[in-house]
mmCIF file of C-alpha atoms in Angstrom:
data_model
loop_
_atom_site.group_PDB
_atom_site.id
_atom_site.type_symbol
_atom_site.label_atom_id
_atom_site.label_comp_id
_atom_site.label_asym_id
_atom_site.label_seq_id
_atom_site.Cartn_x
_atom_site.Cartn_y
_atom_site.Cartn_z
ATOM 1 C CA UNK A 1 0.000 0.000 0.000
ATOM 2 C CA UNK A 2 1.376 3.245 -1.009
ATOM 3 C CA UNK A 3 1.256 5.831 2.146
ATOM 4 C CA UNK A 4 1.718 8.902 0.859
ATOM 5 C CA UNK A 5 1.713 11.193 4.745
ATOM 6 C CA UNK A 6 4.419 13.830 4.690
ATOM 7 C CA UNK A 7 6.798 12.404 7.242
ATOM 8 C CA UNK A 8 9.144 15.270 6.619
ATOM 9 C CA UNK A 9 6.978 17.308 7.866
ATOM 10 C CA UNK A 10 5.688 15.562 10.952
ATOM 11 C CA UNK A 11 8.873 15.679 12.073
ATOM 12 C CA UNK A 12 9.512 19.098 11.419
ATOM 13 C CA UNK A 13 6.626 19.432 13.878
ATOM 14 C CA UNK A 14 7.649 17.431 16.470
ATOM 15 C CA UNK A 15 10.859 19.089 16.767
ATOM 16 C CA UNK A 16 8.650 22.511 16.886
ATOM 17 C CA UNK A 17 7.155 21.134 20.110
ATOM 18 C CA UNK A 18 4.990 24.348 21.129
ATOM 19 C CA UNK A 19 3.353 24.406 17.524
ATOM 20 C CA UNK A 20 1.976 20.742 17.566
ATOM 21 C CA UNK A 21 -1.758 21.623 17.107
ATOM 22 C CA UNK A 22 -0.729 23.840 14.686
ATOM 23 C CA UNK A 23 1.278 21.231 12.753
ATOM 24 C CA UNK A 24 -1.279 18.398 12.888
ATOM 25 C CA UNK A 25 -3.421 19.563 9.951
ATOM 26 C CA UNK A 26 -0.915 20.067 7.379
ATOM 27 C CA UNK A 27 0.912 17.084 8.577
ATOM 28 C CA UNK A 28 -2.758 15.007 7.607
ATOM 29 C CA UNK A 29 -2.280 12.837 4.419
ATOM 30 C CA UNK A 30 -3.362 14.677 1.300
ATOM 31 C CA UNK A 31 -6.591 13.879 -0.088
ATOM 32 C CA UNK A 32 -7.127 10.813 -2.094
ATOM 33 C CA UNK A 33 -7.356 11.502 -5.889
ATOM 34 C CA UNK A 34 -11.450 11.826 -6.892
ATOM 35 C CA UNK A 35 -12.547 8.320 -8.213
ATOM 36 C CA UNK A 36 -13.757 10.080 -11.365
ATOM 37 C CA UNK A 37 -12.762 12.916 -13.303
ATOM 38 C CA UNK A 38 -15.273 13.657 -16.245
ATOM 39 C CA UNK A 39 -14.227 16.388 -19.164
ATOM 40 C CA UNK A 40 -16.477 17.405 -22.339
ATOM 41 C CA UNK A 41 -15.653 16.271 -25.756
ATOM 42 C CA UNK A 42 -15.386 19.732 -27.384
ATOM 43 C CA UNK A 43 -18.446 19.508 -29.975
ATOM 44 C CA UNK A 44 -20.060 16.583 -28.856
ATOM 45 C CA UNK A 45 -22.818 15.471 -26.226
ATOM 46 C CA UNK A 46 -20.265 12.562 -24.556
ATOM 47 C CA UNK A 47 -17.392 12.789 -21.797
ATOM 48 C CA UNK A 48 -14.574 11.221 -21.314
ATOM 49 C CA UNK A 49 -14.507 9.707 -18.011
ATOM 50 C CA UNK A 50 -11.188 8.668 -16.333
ATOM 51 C CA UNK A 51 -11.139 6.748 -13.468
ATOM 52 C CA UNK A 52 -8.634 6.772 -10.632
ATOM 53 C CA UNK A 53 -6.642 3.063 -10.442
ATOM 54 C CA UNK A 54 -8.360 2.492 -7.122
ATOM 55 C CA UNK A 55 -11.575 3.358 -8.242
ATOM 56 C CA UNK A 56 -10.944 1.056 -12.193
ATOM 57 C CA UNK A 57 -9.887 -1.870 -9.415
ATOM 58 C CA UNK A 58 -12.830 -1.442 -7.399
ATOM 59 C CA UNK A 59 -15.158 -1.895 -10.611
ATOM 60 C CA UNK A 60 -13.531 -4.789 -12.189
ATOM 61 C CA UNK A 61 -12.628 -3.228 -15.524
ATOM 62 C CA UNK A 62 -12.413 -5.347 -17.895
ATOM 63 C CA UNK A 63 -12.343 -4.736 -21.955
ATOM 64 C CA UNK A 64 -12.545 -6.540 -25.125
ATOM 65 C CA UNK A 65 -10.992 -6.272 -28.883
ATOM 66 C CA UNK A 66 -13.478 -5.420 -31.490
ATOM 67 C CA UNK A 67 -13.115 -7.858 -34.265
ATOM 68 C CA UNK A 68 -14.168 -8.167 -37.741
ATOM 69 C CA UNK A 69 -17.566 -9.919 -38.359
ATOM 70 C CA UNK A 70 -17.753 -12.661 -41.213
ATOM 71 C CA UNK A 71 -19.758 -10.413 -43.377
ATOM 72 C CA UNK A 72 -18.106 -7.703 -44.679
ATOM 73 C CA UNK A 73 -18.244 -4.283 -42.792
ATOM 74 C CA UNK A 74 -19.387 -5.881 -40.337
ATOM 75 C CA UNK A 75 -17.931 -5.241 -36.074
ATOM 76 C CA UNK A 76 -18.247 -7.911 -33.153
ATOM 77 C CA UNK A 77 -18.105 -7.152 -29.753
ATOM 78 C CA UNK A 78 -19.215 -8.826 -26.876
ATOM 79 C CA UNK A 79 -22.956 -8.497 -26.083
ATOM 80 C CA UNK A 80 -21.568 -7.193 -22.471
ATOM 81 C CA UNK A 81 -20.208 -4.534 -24.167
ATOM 82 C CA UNK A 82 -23.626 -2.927 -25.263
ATOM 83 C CA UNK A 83 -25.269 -0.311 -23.774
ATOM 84 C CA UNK A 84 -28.727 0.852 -24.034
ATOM 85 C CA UNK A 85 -29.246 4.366 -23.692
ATOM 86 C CA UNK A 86 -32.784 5.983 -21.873
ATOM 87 C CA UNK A 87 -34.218 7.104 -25.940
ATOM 88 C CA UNK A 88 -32.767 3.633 -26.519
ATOM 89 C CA UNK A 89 -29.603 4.204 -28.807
ATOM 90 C CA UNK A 90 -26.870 1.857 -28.176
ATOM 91 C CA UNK A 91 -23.583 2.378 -26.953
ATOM 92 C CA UNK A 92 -20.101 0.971 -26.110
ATOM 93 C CA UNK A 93 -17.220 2.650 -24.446
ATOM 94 C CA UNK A 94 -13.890 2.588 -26.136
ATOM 95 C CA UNK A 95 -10.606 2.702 -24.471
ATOM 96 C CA UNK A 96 -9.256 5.892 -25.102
ATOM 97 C CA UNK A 97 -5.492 5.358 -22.955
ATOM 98 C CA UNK A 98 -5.667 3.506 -19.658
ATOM 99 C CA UNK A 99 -8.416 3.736 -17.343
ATOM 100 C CA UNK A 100 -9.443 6.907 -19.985
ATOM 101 C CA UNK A 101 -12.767 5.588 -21.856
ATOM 102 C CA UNK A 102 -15.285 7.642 -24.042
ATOM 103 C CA UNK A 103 -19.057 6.583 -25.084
ATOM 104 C CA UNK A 104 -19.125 5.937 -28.556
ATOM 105 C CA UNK A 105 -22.253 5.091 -30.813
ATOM 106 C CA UNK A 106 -22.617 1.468 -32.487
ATOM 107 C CA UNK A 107 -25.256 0.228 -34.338
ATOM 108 C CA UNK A 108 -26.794 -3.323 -33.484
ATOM 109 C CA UNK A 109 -27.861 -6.001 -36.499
ATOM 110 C CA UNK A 110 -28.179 -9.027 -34.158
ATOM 111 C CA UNK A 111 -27.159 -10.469 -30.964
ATOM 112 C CA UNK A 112 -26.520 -14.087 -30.840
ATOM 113 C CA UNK A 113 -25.334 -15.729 -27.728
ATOM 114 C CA UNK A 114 -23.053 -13.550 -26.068
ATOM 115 C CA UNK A 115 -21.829 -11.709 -29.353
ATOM 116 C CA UNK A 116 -23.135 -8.266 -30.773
ATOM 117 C CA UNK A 117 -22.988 -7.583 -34.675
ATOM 118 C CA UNK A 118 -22.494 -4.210 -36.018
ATOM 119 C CA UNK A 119 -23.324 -2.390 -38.330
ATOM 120 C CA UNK A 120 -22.065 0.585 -37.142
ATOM 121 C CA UNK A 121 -19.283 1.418 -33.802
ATOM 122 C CA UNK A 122 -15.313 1.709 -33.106
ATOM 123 C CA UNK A 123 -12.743 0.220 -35.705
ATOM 124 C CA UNK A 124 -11.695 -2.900 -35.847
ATOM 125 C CA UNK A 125 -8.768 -3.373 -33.222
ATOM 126 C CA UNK A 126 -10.507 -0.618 -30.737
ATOM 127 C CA UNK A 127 -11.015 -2.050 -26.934
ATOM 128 C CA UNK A 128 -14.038 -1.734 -25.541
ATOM 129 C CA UNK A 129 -15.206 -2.140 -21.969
ATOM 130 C CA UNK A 130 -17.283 -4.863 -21.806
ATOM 131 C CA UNK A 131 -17.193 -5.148 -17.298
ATOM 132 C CA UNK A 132 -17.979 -2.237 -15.558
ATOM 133 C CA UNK A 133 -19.691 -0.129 -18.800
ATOM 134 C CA UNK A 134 -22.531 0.889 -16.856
ATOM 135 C CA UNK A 135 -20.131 1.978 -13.833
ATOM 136 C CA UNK A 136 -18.326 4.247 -16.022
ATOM 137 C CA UNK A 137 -21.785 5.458 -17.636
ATOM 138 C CA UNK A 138 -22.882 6.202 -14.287
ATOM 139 C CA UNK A 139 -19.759 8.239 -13.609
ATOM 140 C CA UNK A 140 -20.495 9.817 -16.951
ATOM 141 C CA UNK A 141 -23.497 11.391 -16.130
ATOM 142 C CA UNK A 142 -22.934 11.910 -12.510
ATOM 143 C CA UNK A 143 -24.983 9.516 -11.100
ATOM 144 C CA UNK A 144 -24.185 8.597 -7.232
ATOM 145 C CA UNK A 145 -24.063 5.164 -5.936
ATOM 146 C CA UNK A 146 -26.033 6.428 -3.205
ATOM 147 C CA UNK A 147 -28.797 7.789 -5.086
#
């Protein structure tokens, strides 16, 4: 586990005996990073939404390649993958750089088994999140676990 309290600086105010109280909040570990930092896409309705590495651990991220369906122009992706929006568009989110993931818009032809086909969604190659999607939509639009 990574402590991160100023121990410089404790003692610094141990030595400075008199000034204790004084010492003891500034000497307090620094707050903990947010779990979720969300930024606009300039131009566009979606976020990005980057998770803190506790917070991605916590949720159980887990992604998938996107892969080329036997029909041409075709996309699969794990059904997981799929969100359904409240107007009912679907969804996935692609990995944009580590723990860093943006909503992106796929089309649906079929679902069979546990496999979407697409018409429509991220390039070939792209990773998707296909555990913990609906966390990071919920961190999208600001939605509280406590709510």
């Amino acid at each position: 586990m990574n402590d991160r309290r100023p121990t410089g600086l404790l003692v610094l105010c141990l030595l400075l005996a008199p000034g204790v109280a004084a010492c003891e909040a500034s000497a307090a570990a620094p707050e903990a990073d947010p779990p979720a930092v969300v930024q606009e896409v300039p131009g566009s309705d979606v976020k990005t939404v980057r998770l803190s590495d506790d917070a991605a651990d916590a949720v159980g991220i887990e992604t998938a390649t996107v892969g080329r369906a036997a029909a041409p122009g075709k996309l699969r992706i794990p059904y997981a993958a799929v969100l359904y929006y409240l107007d009912g568009s679907t969804w996935a989110y692609r990995v944009e750089e580590k723990n860093t993931f943006r909503r992106v818009p796929i089309r649906v032809e079929s679902i069979s088994g546990d496999v979407a086909t697409l018409t429509a969604g991220p390039p070939v190659g792209s990773t998707v999140v296909v555990v913990g999607a609906t966390e990071v939509l919920g961190a999208e639009l600001e939605i509280s676990g406590e709510q």
